[in-house]
Tab-separated table of C-alpha atoms and ligand atoms in Angstrom:
chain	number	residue	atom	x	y	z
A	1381	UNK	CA	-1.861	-13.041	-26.476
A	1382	UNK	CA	-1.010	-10.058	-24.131
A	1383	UNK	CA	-3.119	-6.590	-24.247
A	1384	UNK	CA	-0.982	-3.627	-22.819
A	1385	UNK	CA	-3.181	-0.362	-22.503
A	1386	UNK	CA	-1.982	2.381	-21.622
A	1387	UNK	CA	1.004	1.366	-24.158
A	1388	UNK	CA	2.169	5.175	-24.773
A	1389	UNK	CA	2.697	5.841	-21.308
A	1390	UNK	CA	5.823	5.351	-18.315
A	1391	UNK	CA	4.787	1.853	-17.619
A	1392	UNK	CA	3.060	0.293	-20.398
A	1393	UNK	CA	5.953	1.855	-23.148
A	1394	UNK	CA	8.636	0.031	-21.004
A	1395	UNK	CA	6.093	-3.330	-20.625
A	1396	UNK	CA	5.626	-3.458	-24.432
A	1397	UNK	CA	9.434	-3.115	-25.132
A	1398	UNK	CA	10.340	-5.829	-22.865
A	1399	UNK	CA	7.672	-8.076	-24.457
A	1400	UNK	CA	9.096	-7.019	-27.985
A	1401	UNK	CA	12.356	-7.838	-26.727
A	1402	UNK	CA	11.374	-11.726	-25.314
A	1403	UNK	CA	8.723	-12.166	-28.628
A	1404	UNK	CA	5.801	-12.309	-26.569
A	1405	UNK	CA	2.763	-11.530	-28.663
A	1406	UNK	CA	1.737	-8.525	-27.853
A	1407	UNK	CA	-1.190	-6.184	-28.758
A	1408	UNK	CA	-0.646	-2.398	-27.531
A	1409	UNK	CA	-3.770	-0.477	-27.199
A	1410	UNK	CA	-3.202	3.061	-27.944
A	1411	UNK	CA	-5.743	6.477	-28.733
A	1412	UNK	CA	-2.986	8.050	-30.988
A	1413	UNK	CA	-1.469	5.520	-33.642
A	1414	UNK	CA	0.467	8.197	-34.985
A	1415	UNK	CA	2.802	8.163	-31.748
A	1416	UNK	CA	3.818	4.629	-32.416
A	1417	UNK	CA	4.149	5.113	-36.126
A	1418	UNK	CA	7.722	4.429	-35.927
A	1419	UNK	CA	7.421	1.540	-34.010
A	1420	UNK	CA	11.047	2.217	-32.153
A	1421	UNK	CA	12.618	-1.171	-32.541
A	1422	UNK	CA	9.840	-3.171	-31.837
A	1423	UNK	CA	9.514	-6.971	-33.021
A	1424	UNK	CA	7.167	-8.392	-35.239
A	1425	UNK	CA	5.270	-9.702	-32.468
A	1426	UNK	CA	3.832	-6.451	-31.633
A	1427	UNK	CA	0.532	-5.364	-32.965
A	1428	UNK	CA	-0.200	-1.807	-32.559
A	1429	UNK	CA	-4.611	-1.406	-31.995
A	1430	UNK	CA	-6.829	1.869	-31.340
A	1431	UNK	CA	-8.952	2.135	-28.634
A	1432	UNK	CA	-9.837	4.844	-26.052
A	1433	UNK	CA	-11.095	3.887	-22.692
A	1434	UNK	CA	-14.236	6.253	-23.245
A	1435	UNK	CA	-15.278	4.006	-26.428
A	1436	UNK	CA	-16.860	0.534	-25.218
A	1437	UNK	CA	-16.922	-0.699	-28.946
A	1438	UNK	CA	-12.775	-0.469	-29.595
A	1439	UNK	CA	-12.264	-1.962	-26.054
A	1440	UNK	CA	-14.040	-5.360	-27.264
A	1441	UNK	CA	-12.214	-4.710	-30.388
A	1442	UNK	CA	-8.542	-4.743	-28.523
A	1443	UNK	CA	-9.620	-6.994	-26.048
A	1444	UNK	CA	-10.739	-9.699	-29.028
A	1445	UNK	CA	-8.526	-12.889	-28.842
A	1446	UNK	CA	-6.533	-11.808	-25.981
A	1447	UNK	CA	-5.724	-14.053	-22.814
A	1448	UNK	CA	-4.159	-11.368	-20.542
A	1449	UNK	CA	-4.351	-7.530	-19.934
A	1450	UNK	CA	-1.757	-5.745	-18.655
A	1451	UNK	CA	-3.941	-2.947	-17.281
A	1452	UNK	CA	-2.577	0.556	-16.956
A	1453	UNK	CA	-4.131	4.145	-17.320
A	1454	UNK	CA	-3.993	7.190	-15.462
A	1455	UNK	CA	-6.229	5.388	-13.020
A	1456	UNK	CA	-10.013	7.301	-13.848
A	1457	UNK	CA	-12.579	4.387	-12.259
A	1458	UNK	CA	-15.101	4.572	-14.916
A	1459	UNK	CA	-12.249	4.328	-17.889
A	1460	UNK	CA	-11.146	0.933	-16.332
A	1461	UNK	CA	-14.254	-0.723	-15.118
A	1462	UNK	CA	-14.758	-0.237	-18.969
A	1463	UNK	CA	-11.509	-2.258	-19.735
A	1464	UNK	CA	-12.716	-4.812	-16.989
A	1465	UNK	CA	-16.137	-5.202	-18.519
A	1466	UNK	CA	-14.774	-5.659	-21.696
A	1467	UNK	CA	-12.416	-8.251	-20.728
A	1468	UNK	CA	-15.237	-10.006	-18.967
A	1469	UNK	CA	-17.478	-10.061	-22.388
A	1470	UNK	CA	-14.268	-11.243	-24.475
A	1471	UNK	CA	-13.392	-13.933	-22.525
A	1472	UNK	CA	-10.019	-12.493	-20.822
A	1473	UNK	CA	-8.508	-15.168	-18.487
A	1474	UNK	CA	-6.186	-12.368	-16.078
A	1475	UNK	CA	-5.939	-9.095	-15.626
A	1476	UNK	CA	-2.584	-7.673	-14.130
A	1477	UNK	CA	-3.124	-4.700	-12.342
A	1478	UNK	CA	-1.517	-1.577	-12.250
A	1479	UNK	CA	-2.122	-0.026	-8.890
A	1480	UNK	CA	-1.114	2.194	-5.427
A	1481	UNK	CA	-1.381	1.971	-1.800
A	1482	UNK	CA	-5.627	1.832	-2.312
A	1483	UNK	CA	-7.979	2.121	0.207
A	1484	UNK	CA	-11.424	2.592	0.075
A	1485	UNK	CA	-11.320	5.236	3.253
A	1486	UNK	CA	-8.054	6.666	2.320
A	1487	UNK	CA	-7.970	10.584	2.292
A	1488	UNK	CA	-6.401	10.877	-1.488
A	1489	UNK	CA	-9.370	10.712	-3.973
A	1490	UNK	CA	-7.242	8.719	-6.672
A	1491	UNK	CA	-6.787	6.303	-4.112
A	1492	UNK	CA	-9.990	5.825	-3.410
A	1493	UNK	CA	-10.803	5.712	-7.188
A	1494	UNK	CA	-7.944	2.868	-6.828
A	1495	UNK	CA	-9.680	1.352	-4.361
A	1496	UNK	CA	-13.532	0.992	-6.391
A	1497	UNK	CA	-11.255	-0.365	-9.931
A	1498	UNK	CA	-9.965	-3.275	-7.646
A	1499	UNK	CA	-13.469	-3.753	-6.106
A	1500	UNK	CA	-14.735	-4.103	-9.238
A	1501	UNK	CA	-11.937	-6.339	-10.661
A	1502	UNK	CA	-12.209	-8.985	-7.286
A	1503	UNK	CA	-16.176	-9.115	-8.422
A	1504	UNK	CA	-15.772	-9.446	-12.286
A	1505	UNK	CA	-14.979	-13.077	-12.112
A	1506	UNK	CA	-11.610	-13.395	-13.792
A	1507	UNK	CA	-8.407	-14.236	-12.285
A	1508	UNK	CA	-6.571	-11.436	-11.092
A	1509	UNK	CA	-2.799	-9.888	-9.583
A	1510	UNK	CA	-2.374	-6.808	-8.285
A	1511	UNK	CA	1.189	-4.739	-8.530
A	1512	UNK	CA	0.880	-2.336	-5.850
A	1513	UNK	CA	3.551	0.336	-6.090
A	1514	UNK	CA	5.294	2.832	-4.239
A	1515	UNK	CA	5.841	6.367	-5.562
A	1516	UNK	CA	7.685	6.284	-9.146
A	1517	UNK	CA	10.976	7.611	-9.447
A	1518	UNK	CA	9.919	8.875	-13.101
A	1519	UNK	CA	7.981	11.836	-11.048
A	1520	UNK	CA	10.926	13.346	-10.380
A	1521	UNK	CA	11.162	14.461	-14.616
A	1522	UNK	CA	8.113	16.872	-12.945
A	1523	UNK	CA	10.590	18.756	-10.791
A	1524	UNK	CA	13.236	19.341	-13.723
A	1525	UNK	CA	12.183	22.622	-14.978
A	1526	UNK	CA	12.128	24.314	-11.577
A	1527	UNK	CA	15.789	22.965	-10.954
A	1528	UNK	CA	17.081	24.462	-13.862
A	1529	UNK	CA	15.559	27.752	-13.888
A	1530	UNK	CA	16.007	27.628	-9.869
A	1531	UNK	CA	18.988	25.599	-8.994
A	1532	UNK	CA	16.490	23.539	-6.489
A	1533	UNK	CA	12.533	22.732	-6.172
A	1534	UNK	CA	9.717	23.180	-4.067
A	1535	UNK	CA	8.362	20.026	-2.190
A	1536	UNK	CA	5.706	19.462	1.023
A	1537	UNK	CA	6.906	15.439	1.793
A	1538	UNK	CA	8.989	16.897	4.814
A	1539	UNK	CA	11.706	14.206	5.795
A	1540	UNK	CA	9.359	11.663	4.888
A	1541	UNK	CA	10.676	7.966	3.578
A	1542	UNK	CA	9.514	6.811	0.416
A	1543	UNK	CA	10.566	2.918	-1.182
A	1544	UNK	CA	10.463	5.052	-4.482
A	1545	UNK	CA	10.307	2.544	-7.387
A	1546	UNK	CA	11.816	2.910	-10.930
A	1547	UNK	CA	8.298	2.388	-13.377
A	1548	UNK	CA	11.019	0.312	-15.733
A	1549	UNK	CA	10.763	-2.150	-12.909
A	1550	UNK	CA	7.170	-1.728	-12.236
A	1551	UNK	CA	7.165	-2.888	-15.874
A	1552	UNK	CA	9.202	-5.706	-15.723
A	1553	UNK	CA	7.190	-6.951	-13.011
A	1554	UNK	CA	4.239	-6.611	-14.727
A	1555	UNK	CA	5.746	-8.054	-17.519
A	1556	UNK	CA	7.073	-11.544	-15.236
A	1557	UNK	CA	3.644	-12.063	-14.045
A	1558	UNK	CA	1.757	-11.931	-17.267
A	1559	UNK	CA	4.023	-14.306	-18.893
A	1560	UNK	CA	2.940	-16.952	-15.952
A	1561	UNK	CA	-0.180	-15.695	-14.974
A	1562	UNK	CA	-1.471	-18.921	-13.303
A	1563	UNK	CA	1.331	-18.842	-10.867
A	1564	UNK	CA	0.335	-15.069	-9.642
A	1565	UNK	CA	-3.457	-15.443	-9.576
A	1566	UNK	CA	-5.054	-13.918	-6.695
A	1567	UNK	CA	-1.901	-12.426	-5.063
A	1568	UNK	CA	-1.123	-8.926	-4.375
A	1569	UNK	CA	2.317	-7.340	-4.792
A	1570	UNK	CA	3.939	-4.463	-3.118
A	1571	UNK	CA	6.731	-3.201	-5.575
A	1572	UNK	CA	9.588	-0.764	-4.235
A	1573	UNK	CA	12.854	0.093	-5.016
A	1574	UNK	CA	15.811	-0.867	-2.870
A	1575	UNK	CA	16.255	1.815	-0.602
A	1576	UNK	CA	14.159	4.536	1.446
A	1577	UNK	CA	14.849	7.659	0.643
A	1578	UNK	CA	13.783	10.888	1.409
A	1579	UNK	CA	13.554	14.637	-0.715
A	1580	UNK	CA	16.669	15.643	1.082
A	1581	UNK	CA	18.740	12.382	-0.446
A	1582	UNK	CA	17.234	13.217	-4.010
A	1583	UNK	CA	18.751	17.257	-3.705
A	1584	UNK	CA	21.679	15.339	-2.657
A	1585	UNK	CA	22.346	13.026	-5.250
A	1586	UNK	CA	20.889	15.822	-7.475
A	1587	UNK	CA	23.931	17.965	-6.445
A	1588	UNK	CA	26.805	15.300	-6.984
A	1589	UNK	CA	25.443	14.523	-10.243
A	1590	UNK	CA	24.530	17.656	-11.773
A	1591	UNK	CA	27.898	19.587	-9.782
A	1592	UNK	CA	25.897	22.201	-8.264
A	1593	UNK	CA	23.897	22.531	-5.200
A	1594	UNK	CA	20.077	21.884	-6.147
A	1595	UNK	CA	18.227	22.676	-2.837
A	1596	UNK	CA	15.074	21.612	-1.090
A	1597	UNK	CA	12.495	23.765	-0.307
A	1598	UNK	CA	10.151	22.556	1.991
A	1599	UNK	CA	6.640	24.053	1.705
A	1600	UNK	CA	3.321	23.644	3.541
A	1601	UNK	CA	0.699	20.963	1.347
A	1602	UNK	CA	-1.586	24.329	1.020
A	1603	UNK	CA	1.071	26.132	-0.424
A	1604	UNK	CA	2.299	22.924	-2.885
A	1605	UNK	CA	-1.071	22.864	-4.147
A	1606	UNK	CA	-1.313	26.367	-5.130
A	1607	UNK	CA	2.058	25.637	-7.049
A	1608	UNK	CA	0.938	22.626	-8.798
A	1609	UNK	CA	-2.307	24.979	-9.804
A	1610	UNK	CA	-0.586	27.951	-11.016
A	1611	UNK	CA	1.943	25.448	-12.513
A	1612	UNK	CA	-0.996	24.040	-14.862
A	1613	UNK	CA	-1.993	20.415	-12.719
A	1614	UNK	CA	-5.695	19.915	-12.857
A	1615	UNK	CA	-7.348	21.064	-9.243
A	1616	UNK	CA	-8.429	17.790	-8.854
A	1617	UNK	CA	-4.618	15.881	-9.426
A	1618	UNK	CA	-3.180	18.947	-7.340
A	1619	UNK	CA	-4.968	18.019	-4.186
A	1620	UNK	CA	-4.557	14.650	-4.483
A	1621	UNK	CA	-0.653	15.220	-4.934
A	1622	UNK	CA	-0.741	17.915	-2.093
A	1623	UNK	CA	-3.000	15.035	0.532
A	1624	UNK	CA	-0.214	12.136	-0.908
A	1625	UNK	CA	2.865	14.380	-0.406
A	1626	UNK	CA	1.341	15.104	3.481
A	1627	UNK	CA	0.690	11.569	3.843
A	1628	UNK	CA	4.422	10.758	2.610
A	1629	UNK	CA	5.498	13.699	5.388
A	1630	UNK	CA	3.959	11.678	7.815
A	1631	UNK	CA	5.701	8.154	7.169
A	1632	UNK	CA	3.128	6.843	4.527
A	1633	UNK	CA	5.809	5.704	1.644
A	1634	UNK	CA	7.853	4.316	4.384
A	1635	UNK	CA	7.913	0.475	2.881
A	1636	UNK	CA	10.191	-1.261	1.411
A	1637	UNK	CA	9.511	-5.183	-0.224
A	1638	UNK	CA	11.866	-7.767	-2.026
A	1639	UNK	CA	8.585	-8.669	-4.588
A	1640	UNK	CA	10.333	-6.378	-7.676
A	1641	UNK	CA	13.614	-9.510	-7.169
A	1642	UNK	CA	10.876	-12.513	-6.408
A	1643	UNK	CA	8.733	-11.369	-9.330
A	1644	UNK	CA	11.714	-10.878	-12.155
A	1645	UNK	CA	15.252	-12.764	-10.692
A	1646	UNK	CA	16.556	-8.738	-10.821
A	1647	UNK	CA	17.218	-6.229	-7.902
A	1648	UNK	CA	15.492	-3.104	-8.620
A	1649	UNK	CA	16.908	0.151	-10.026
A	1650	UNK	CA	18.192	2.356	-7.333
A	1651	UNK	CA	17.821	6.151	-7.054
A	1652	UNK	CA	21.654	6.624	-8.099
A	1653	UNK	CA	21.109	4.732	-11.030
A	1654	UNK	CA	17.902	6.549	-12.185
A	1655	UNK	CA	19.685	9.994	-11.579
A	1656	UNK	CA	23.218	8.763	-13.353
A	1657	UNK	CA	21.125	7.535	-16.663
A	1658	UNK	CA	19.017	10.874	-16.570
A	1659	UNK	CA	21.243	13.742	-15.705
A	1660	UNK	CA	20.945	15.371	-18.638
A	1661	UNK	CA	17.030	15.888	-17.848
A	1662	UNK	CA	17.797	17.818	-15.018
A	1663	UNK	CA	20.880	19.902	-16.082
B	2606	NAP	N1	3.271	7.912	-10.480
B	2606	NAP	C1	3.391	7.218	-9.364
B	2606	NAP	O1	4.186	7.539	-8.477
B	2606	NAP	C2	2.559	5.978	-9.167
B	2606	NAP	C3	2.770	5.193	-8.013
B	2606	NAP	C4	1.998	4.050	-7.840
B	2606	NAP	C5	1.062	3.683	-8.786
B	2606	NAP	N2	0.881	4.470	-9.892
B	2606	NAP	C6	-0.149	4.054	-10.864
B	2606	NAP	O2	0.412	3.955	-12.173
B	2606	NAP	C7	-0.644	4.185	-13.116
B	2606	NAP	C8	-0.180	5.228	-14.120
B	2606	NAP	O3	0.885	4.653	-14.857
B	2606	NAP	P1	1.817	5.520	-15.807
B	2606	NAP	O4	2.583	6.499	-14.966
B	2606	NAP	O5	2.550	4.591	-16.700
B	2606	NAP	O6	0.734	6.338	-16.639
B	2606	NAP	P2	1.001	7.482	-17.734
B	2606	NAP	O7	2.447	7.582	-18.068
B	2606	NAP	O8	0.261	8.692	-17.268
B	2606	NAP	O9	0.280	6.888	-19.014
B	2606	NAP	C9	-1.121	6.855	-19.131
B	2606	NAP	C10	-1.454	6.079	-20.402
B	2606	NAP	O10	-2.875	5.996	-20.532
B	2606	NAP	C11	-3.230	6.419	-21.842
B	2606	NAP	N3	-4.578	6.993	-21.856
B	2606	NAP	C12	-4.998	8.095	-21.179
B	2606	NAP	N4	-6.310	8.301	-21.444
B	2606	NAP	C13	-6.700	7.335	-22.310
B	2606	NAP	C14	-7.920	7.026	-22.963
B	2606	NAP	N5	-9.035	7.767	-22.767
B	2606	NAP	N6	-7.958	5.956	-23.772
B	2606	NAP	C15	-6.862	5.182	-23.997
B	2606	NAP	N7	-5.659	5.429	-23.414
B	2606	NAP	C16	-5.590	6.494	-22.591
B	2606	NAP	C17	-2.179	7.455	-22.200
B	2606	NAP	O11	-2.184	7.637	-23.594
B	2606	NAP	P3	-1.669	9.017	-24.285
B	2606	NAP	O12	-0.184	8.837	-24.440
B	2606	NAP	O13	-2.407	9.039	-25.581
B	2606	NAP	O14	-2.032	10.133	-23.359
B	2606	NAP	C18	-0.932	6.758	-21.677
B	2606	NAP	O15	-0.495	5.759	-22.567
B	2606	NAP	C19	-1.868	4.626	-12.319
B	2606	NAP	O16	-2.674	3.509	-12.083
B	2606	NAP	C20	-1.249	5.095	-11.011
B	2606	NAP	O17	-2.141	5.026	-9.921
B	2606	NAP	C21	1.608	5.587	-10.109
């Protein structure tokens, strides 16, 4: 059986529907029960459990009987070593691993809070994959308000390439590998979408789609963070966005892989796609 955490989220919603859909069996772990209630289609193969990743006890609880863990959270080290450890004591063959461009000297403190999970994961003893993303295209739902009260949105990634990924595909490759986990052990996966684009390409395709101009305003990191602040982001997730976006300016997100294809048979969701399907959240 397959654990999902994380199951109410971008990722882990889309994983568990795609699981539903092939009649995987499926456990999603979930802290609010009541946002699953209706259970939106899902097959008979999916068992809804409670957990929170501050509460050791309903982590053995979820993790009871289960062969693989699709592991995704909003990435806080201490809330997934507890998943790991938990895994460990149940008897969890592989965990699939939700991750970004970690480093354990990288300037951006959620990637080095990446970085420790994965340390902890390679020592834990069980078999292992990594999905290493680029930047989700799902982020952009962040920038909707300001382009409809504003006709446009501030942004600090410069000209800067990014191989954004759609996190349906993220998803489905999670999804592909924990179906055949054997095959995947030990291997790390860079997921992208198809093309690089930049901020200016998204006000772009913005514009054709929405049949206005929806402009770019390029700000200083110092002065993105003080957005995201009075804007209502966490200090701590604010300058961690402001140090990615800089890194992004400066050719970071610049990568592009075929492993979302290799991983499901599909070519990922481009840009053009995620903007015709969601218009209507930015109009
Ligand atoms: N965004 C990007 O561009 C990007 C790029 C590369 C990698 N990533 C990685 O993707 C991951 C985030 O994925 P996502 O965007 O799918 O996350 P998300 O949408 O923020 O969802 C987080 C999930 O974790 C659950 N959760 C939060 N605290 C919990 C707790 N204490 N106990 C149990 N569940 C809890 C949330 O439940 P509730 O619904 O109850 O809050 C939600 O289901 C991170 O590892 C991040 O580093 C993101």
């Amino acid at each position: 059986m397959i654990l999902v955490t994380g199951a109410t989220g971008t990722v882990g919603s889309e994983a568990v529907r795609l699981l539903s859909a092939s009649h995987q069996p499926t456990r999603a772990l979930v802290r609010d029960p009541s946002r699953v209630a209706h259970r939106d289609g899902l097959t008979d193969e999916i068992e809804i459990v409670t957990g929170d990743f501050g509460r050791p006890d309903t982590l053995d609880t979820a993790l009871d009987g289960i062969d693989t863990v699709i592991l995704v959270s909003p990435a806080v080290p201490g809330q997934e070593i507890a998943v790991i450890d938990s895994a460990v004591r149940q008897g969890v063959s592989h965990i699939v691993k939700i991750t970004s461009k970690a480093s354990a000297d990288s300037p951006v403190d959620r990637r080095r809070g990446q970085a420790r999970i994965e340390a902890h994961l390679e020592a834990a003893g069980l078999a292992y994959t990594l999905l290493r993303s680029n930047a989700y295209l799902q982020n952009l739902f962040a920038l909707a308000p300001m382009i409809q009260q504003t006709q446009g949105f501030t942004m600090s990634a410069g000209e800067g390439q990014i191989g954004m990924i759609d996190a349906r595909d993220v998803a489905a490759a999670a999804t592909a590998v924990a179906t055949a986990p054997d095959a995947h052990a030990g291997h790390t996966y860079w997921l992208t979408g198809p093309d690089l684009i930049t901020y200016t390409d998204i006000a772009k395709q913005l514009s054709a789609a929405l049949g206005h101009e929806v402009e770019y305003r390029r700000i200083r990191p110092d002065e993105h963070r003080a957005v995201m602040i009075r804007a209502g982001v966490p200090d701590a997730v604010a300058t961690s966005n402001a140090q990615a976006f800089e890194l992004i300016a400066e050719g970071d997100a610049a990568w592009l892989t075929s492993d979302v294809a290799t991983l499901t048979g599909t070519a990922p969701r481009s840009l053009h796609t995620f903007i015709t399907e969601h218009t209507a959240a930015f109009a």
